[in-house]
Tab-separated table of C-alpha atoms in Angstrom:
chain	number	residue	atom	x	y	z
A	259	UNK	CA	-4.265	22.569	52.222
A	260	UNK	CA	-3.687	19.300	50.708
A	261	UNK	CA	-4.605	18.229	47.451
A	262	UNK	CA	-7.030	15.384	47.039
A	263	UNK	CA	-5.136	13.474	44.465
A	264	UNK	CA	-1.963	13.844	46.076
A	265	UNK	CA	-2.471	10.471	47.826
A	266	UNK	CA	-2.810	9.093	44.850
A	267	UNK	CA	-0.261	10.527	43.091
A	268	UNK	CA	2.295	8.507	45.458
A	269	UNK	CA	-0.015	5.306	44.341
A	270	UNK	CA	0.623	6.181	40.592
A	271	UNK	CA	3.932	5.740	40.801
A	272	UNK	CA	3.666	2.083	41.870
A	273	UNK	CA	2.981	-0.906	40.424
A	274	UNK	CA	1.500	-1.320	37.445
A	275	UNK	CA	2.178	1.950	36.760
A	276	UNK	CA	6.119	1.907	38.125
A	277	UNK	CA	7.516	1.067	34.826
A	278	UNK	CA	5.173	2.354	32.391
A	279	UNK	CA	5.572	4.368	29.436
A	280	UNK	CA	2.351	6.152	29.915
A	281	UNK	CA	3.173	10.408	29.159
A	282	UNK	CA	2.307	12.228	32.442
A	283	UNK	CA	-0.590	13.788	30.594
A	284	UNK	CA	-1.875	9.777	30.090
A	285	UNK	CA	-1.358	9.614	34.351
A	286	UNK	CA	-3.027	12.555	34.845
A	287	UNK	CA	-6.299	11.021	32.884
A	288	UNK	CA	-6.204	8.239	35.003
A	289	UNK	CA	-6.039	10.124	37.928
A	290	UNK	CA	-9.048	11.927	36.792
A	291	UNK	CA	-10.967	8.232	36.191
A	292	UNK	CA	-10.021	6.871	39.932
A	293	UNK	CA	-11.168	10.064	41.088
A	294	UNK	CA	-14.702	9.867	39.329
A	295	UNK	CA	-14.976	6.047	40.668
A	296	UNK	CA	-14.336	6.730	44.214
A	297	UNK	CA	-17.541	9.405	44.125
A	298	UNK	CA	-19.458	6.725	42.545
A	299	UNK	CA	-21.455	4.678	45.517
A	300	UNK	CA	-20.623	0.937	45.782
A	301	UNK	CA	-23.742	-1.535	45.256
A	302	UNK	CA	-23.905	-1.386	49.314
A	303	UNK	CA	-24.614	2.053	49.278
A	304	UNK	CA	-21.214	2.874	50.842
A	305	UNK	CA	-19.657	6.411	49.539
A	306	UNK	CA	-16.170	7.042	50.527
A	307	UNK	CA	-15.005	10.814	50.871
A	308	UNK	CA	-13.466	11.990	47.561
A	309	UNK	CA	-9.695	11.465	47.668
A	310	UNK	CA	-9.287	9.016	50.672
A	311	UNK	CA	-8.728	5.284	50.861
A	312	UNK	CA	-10.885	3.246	53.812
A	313	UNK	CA	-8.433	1.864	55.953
A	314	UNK	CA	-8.319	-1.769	56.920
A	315	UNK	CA	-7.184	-1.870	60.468
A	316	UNK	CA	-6.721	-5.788	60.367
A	317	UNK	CA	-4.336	-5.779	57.042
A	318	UNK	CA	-2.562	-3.140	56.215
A	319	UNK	CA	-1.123	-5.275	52.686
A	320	UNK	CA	-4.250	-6.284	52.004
A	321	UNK	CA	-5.731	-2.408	51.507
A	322	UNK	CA	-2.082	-1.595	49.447
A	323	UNK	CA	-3.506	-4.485	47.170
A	324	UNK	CA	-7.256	-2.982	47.063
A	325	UNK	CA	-5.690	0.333	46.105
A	326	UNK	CA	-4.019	-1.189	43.402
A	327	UNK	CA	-6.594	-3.074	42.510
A	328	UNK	CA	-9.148	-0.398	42.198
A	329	UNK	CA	-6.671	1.412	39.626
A	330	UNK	CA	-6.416	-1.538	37.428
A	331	UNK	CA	-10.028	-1.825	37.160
A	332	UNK	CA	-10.185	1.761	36.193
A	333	UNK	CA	-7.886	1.733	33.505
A	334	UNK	CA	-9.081	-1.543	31.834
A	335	UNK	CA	-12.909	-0.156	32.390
A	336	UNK	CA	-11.594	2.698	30.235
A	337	UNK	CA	-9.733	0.411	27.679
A	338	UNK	CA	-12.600	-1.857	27.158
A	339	UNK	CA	-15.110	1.353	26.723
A	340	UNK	CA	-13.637	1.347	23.698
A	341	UNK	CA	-11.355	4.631	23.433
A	342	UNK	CA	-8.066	6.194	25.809
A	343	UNK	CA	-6.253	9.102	25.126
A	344	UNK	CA	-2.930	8.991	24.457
A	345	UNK	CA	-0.566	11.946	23.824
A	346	UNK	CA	-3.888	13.755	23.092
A	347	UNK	CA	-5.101	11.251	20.557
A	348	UNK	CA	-7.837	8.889	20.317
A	349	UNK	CA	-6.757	5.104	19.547
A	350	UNK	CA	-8.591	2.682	18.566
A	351	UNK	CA	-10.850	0.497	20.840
A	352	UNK	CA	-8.158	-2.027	22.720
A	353	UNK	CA	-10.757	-4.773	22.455
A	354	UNK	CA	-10.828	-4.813	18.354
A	355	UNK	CA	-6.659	-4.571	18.473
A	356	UNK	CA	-6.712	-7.801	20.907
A	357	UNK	CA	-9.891	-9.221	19.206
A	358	UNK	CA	-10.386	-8.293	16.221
A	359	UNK	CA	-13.557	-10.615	15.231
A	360	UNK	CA	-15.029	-9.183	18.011
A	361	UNK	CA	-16.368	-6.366	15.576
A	362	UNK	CA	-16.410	-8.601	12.548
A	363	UNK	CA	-19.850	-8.141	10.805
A	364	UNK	CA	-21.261	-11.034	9.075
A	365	UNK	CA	-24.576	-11.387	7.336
A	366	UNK	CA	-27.003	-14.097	7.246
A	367	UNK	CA	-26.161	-15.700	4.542
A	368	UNK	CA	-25.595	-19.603	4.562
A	369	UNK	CA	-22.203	-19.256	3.052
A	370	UNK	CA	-20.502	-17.371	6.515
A	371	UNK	CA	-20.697	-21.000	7.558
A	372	UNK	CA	-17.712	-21.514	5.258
A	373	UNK	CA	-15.560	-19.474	7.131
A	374	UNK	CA	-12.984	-20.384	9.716
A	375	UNK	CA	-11.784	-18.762	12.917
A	376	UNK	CA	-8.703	-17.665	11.031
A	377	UNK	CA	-10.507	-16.777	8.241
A	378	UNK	CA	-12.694	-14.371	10.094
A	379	UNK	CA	-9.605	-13.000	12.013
A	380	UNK	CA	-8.010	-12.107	8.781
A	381	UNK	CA	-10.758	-10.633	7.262
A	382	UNK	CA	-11.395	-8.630	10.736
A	383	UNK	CA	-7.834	-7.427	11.091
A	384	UNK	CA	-7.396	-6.446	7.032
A	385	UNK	CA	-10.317	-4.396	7.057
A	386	UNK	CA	-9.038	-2.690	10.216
A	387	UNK	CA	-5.382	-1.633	9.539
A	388	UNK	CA	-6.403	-1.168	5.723
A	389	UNK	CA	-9.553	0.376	5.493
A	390	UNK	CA	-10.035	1.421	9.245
A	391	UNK	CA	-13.629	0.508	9.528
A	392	UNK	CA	-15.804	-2.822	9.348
A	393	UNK	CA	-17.683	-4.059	6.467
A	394	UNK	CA	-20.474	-6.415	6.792
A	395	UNK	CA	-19.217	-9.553	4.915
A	396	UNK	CA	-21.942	-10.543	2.413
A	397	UNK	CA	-21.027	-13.919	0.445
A	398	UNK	CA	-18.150	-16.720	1.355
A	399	UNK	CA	-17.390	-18.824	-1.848
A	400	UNK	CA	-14.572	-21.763	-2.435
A	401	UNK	CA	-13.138	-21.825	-5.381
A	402	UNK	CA	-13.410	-25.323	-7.417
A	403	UNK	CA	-9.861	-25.293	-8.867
A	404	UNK	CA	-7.418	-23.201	-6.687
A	405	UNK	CA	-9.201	-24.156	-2.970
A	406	UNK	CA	-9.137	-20.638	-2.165
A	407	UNK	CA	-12.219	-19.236	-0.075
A	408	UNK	CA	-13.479	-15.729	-2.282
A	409	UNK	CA	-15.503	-13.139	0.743
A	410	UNK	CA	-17.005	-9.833	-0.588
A	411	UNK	CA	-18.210	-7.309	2.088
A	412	UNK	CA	-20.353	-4.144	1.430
A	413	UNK	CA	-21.798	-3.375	-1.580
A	414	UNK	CA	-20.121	-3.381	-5.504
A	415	UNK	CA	-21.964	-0.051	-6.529
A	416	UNK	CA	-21.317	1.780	-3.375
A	417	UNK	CA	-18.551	3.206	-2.317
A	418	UNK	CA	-17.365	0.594	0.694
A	419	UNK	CA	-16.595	-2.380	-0.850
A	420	UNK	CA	-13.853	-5.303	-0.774
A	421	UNK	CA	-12.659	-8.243	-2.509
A	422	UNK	CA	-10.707	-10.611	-0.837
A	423	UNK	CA	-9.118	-14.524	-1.572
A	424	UNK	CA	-8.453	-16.292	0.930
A	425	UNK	CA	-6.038	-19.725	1.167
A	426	UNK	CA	-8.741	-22.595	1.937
A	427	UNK	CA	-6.029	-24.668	4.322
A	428	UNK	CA	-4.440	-21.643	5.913
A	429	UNK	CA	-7.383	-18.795	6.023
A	430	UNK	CA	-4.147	-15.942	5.077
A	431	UNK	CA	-4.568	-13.197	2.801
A	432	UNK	CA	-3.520	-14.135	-1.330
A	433	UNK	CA	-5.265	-11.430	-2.643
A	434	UNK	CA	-7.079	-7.923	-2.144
A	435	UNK	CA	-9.100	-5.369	-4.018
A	436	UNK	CA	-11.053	-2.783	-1.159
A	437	UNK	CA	-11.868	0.668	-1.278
A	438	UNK	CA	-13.557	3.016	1.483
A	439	UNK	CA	-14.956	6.430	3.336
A	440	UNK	CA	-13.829	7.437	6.758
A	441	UNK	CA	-14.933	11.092	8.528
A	442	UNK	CA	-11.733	12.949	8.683
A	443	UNK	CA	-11.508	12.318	12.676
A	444	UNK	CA	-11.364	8.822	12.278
A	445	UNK	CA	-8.139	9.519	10.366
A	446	UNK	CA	-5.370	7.179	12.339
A	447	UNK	CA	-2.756	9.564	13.991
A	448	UNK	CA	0.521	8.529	12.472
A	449	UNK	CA	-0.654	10.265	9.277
A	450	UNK	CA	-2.568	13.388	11.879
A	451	UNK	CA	0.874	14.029	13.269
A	452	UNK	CA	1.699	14.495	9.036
A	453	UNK	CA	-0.626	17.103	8.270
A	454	UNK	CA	0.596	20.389	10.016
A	455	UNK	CA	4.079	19.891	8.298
A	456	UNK	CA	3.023	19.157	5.093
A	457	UNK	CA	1.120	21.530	4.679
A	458	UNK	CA	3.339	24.556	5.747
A	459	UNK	CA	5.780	23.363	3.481
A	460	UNK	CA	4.227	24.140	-0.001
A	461	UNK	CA	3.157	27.493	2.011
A	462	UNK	CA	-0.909	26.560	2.564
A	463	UNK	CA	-2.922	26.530	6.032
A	464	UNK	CA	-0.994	24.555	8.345
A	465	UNK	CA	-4.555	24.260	10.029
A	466	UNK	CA	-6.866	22.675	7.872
A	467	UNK	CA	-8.619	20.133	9.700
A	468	UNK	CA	-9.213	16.601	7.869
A	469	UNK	CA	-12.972	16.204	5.944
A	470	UNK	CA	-13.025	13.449	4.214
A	471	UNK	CA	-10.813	10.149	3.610
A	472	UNK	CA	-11.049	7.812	0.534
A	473	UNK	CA	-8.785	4.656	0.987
A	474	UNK	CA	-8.010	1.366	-1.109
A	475	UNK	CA	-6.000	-1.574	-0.978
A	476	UNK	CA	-4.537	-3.978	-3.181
A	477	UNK	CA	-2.831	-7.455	-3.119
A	478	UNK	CA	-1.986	-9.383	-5.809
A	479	UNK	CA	-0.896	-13.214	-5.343
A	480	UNK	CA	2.811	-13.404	-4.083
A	481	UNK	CA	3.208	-9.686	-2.929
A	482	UNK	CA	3.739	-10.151	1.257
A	483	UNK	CA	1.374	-7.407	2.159
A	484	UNK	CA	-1.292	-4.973	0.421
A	485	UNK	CA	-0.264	-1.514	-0.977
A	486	UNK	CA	-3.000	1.074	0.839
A	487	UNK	CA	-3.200	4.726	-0.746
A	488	UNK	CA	-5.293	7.099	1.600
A	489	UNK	CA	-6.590	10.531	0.008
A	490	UNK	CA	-7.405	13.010	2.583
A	491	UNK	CA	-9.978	16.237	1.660
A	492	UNK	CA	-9.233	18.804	4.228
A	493	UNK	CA	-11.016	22.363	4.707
A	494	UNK	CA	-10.833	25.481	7.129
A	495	UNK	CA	-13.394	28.276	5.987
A	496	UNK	CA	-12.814	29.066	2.487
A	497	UNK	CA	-9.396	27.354	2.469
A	498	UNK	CA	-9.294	23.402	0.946
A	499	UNK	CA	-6.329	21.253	0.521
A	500	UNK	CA	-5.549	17.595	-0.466
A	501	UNK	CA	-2.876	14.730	1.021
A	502	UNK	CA	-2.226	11.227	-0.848
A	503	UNK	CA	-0.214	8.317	0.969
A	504	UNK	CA	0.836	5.172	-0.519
A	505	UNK	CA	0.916	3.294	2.753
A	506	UNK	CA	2.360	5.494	5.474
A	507	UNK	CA	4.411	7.883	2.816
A	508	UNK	CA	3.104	11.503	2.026
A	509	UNK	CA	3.505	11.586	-2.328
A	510	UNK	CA	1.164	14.264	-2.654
A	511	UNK	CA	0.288	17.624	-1.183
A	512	UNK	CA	-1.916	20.343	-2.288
A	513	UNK	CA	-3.351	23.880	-0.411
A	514	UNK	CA	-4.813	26.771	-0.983
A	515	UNK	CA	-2.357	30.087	-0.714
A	516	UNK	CA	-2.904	33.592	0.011
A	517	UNK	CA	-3.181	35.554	-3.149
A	518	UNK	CA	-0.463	37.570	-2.048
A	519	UNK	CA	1.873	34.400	-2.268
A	520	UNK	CA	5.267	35.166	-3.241
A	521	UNK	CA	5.033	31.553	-5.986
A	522	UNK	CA	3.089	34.272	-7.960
A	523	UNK	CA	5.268	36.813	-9.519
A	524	UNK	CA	4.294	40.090	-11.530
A	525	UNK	CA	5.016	38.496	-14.770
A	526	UNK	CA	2.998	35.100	-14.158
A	527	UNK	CA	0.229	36.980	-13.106
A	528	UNK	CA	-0.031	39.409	-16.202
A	529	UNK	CA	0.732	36.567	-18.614
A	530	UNK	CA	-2.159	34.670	-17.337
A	531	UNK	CA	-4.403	37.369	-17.547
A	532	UNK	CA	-3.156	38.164	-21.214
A	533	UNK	CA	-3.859	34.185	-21.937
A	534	UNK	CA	-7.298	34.565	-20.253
A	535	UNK	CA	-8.309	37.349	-22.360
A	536	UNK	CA	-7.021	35.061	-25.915
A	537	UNK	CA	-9.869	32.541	-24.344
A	538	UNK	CA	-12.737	34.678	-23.378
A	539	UNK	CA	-12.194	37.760	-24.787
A	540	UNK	CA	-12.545	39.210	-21.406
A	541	UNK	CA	-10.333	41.296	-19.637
A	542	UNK	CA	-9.376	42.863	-16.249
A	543	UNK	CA	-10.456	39.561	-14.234
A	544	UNK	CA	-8.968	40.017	-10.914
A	545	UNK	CA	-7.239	36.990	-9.081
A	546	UNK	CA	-9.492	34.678	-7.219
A	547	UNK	CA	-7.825	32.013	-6.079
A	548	UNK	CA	-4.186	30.416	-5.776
A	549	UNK	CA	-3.538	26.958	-5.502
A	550	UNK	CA	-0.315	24.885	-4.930
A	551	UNK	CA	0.248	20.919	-5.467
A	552	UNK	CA	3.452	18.887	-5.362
A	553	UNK	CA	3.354	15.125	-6.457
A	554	UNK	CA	6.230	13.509	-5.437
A	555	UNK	CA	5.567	10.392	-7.066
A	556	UNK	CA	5.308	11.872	-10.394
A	557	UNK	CA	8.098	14.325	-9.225
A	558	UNK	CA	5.761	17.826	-10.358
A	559	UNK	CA	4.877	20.444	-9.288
A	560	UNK	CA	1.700	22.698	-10.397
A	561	UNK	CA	0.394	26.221	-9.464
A	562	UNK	CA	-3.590	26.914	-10.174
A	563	UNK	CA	-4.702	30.588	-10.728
A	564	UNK	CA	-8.265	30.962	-10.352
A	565	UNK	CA	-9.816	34.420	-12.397
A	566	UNK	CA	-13.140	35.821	-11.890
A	567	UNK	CA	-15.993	32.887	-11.708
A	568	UNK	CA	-14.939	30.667	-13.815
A	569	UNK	CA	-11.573	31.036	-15.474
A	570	UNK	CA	-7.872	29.385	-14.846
A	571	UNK	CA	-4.595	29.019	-15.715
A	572	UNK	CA	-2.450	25.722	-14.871
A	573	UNK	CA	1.133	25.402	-14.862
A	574	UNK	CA	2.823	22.442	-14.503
A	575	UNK	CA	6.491	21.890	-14.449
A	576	UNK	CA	7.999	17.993	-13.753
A	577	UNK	CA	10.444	15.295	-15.245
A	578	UNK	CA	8.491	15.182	-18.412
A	579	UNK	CA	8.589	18.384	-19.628
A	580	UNK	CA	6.198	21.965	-18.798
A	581	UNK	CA	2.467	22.090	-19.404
A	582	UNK	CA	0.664	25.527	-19.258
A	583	UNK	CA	-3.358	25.721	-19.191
A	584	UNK	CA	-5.556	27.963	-20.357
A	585	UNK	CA	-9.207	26.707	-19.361
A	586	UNK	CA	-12.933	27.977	-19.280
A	587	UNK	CA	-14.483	26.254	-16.463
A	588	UNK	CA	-18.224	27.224	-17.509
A	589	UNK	CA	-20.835	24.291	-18.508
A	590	UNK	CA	-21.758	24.900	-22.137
A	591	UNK	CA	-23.095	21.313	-22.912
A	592	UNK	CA	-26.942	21.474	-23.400
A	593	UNK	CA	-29.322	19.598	-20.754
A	594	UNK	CA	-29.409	15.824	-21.854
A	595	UNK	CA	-32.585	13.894	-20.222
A	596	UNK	CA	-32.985	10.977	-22.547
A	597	UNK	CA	-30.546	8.396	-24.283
A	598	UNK	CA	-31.541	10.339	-27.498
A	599	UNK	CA	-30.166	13.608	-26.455
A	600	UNK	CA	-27.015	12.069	-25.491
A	601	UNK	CA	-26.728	10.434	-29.016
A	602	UNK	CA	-27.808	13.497	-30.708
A	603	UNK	CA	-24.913	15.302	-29.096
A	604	UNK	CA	-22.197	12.762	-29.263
A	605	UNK	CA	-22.381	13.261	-33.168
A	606	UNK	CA	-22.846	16.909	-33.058
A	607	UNK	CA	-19.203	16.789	-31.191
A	608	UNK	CA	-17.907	14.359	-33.958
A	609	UNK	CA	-19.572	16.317	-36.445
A	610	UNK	CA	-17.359	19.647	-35.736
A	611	UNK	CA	-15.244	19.890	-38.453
A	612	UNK	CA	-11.293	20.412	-38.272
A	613	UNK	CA	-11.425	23.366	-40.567
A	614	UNK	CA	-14.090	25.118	-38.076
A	615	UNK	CA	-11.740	24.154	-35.090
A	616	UNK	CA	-8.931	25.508	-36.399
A	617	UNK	CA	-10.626	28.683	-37.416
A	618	UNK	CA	-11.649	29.247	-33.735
A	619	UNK	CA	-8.272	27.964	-32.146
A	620	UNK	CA	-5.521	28.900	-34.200
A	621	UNK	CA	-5.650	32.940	-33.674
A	622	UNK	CA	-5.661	32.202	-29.523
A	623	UNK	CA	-3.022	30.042	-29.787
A	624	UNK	CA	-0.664	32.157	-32.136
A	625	UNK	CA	-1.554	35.224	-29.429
A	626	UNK	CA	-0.899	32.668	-25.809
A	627	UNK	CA	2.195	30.838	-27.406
A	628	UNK	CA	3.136	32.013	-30.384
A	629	UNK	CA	2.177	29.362	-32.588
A	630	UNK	CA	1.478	29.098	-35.599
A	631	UNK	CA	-1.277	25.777	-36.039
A	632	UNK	CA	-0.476	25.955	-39.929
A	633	UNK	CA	2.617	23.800	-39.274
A	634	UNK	CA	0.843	20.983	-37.296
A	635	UNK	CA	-1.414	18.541	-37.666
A	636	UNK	CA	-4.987	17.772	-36.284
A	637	UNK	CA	-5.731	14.966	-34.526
A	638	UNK	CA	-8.984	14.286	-32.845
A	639	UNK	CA	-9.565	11.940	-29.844
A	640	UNK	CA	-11.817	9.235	-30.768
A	641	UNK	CA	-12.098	7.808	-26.941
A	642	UNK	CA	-12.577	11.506	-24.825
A	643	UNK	CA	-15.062	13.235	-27.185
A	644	UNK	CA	-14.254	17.073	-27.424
A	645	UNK	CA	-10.784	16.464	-26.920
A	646	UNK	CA	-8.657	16.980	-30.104
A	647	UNK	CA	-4.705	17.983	-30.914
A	648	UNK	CA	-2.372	19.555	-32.772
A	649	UNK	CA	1.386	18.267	-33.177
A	650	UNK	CA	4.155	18.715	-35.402
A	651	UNK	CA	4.388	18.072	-38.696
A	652	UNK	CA	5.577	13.803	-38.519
A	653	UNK	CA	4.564	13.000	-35.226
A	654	UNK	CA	2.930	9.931	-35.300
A	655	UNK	CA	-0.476	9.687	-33.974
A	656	UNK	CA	-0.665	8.048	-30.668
A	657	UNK	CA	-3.239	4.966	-30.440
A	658	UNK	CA	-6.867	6.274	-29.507
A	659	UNK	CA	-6.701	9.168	-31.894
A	660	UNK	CA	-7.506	9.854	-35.534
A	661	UNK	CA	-6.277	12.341	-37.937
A	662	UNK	CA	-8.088	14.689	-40.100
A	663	UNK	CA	-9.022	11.831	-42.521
A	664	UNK	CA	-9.715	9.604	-39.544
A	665	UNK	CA	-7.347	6.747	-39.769
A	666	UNK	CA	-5.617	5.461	-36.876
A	667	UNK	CA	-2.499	4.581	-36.053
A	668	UNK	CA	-1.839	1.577	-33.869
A	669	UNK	CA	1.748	2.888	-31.997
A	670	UNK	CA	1.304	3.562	-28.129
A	671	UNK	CA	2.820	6.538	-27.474
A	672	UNK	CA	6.188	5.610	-26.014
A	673	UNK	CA	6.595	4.968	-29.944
A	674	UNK	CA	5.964	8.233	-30.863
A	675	UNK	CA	8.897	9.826	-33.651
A	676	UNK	CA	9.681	12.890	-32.626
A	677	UNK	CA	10.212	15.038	-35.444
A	678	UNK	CA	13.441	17.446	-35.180
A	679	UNK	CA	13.133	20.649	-33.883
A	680	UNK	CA	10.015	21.663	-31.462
A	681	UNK	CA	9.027	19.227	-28.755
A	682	UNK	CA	5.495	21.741	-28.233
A	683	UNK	CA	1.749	19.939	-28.657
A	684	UNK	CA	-1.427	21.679	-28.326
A	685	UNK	CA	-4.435	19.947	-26.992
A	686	UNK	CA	-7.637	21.997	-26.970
A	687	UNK	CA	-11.443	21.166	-25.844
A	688	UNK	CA	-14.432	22.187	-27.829
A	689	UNK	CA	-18.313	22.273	-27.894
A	690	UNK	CA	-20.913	20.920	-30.372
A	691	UNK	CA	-20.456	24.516	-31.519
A	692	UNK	CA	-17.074	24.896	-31.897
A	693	UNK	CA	-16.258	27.183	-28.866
A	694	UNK	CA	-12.626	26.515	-27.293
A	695	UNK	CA	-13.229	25.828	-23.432
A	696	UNK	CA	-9.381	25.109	-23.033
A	697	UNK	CA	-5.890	25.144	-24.683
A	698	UNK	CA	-2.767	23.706	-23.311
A	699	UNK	CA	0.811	23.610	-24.436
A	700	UNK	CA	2.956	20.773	-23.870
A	701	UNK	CA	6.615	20.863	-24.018
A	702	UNK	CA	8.290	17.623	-23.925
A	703	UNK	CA	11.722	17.395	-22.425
A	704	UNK	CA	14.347	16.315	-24.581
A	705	UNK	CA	14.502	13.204	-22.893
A	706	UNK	CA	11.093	12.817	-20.990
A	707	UNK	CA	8.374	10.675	-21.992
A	708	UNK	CA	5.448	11.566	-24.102
């Protein structure tokens, strides 16, 4: 018996399709379209059998044009309904690549009349390939001095937004400042294709499907183009993971692991457990949750252990040196309704003494690390309240924090004198009551950077 499509099958091979580079599976779509339209009556009520061509007795080239005819206007009926599949992938609607103002959104306000053509078409196509959505533009304004034409689409408070300056002869791009939310399937497929591969190769759930994309953009006068960084949230069941791009290159990949994971050994896991019991006091937590990350850009790599509901250990190993976490992940600040709670306990932070701190951190430290607090000094941070450290005896005091008599010193902390000896700093958080929620141990690389 002879297949309907088979007819047609010869046709596909023609023109225009003779010397495209359409995959078979692309064809095979299209096939599937010409068939649908030929079971679709005509406006004259005429309904040709599925599969067959009417014949034209009188001219035979002129039905070989009406076949090829009929496929055309299927496949740019699908292209102009906005989506095709290709390789398996949605693309984007043809008609916004060839037109891009076509989807342009533009509010009432008297100042879109100071827009040109260009200017609209390069507002249209940087919102596309840099944000991948459309923003209603809501205010056009020309600059006095430099002639450039400021636009600013969605809103400053929300989280779609964009900045843009535009030259007032030439309507191109000088500079950029956008940020915005995508669903995960609108995610473009040249970083799709990424995912699977990432993924498996920091050992998490090659099948996490994308959530949730966050994207900016930013252009400052003379750069040629706009630097993009894309975050992308992903999630299967219980499982979550995390992938940054700076334009179209993966710098940083993160995944849950099995808790089995051979990146935990016997002794990481036991001296965890020993650190969370210096914290809490509380011992015998089993292992909840593992957690991988590598940041290329910052050239580290970090393993999270998760320990009953709401205890964890970090570890964090990179060009600068090794940082190990001890943390309480439990709210203990008090419920603050009005401005006068918040001041009230802003100074009861600031009014924790060091003695009192030290009392409650020193013997966890000395029993994690090993350390002895005597020998270093106390430095609290004035600008992240609850934050305070201890470092060597002669380390200068980086700018932002006081000592224990509160002066401050004014070096940044690439000018920090490192004294001879240890490289370690502790950095603890603490409550209005003095409780230690978290304790971390820096060791500095001989040559890294503070």
């Amino acid at each position: 018996m002879k297949h309907p499509n088979d007819d047609w099958e010869k046709e596909i091979h023609k023109e225009p399709f003779a010397e495209s580079p359409f995959t078979e599976k692309h064809k095979q779509h299209v096939l599937r379209q010409v068939s649908w339209s030929q079971t679709t009556p005509k406006q004259t009520g005429e309904c040709h059998p599925h599969g067959s061509i009417p014949n034209d007795p009188i001219n035979p080239r002129k039905r070989r044009l009406r076949s090829g005819s009929v496929i055309g206007g299927v496949v740019v009926a699908a292209l102009a309904g906005s989506f095709i599949l290709w390789n398996g992938q949605i693309v984007e609607p043809v008609v916004e690549r060839f037109y891009p103002t076509a989807s342009l959104q533009l509010s009432d306000d008297p100042s879109m009349s100071l827009l040109t053509d260009k200017m609209k078409r390069t507002v249209a196509v940087t919102m596309r390939d840099y944000l991948g959505k459309q923003l209603q533009v809501t205010l056009a304004k020309k600059g006095p001095i430099t002639g450039w034409v400021y636009v600013e689409a969605g809103q400053e408070l929300e989280t779609d937004y964009a900045q843009m300056w535009l030259d007032g002869e030439t309507g191109d791009l000088v500079e950029l400042n956008m940020r915005g939310e995508i669903p995960g399937d609108r995610l473009e497929h040249r970083f799709v294709r990424q995912i699977p591969g990432l993924l498996a190769d920091i050992g998490s759930d090659s099948s996490m499907k994308p959530v949730r994309v966050l994207r900016s953009a930013i252009m400052k006068k003379g750069q040629a183009m706009p630097i993009m960084h894309t975050s992308l949230t992903l999630q299967k069941d219980k499982s979550y993971g995390e992938i940054r791009w700076r334009q179209d290159q993966a710098i940083y990949v993160s995944g849950d692991l099995t808790l089995d994971t051979e990146r935990v050994t016997a002794e990481m896991l036991q001296t965890a457990q020993d650190a969370i019991k210096a914290l809490s006091g509380e011992s015998a937590l089993s292992l909840r949750e593992v957690s991988y990350a590598r940041d290329d850009d910052e050239s580290e790599e970090s393993i999270s252990l998760t320990f009953g509901d709401h205890y964890g250990v970090r570890i964090t190993q990179g060009k600068s040196g090794t940082h190990y976490m001890v943390m309480d992940y439990k709210g203990y600040t008090p419920e603050l309704k009005t401005t006068e709670d918040h001041e009230n306990y802003i100074e009861a932070l600031l009014g924790v003494e060091e003695e009192i701190i030290r009392q409650h951190a020193a013997p966890m430290v000395k029993q994690i690390f090993n350390i002895d607090l005597n020998d270093y000094t106390f430095y609290r941070d004035s600008s992240n309240l609850g934050m305070a450290s201890f470092r060597p005896e002669g380390n200068k005091d980086p700018e932002g924090t006081t000592d224990s008599g509160g002066t401050t010193d004014s070096k940044s902390t690439t000018d920090l004198e490192e004294p001879s000896g240890t490289k370690d700093e502790i950095q603890i958080r603490y409550t209005h009551d003095a409780r230690i929620t978290m304790i971390e141990r820096i060791q500095h690389e001989e040559n890294g950077s503070r």
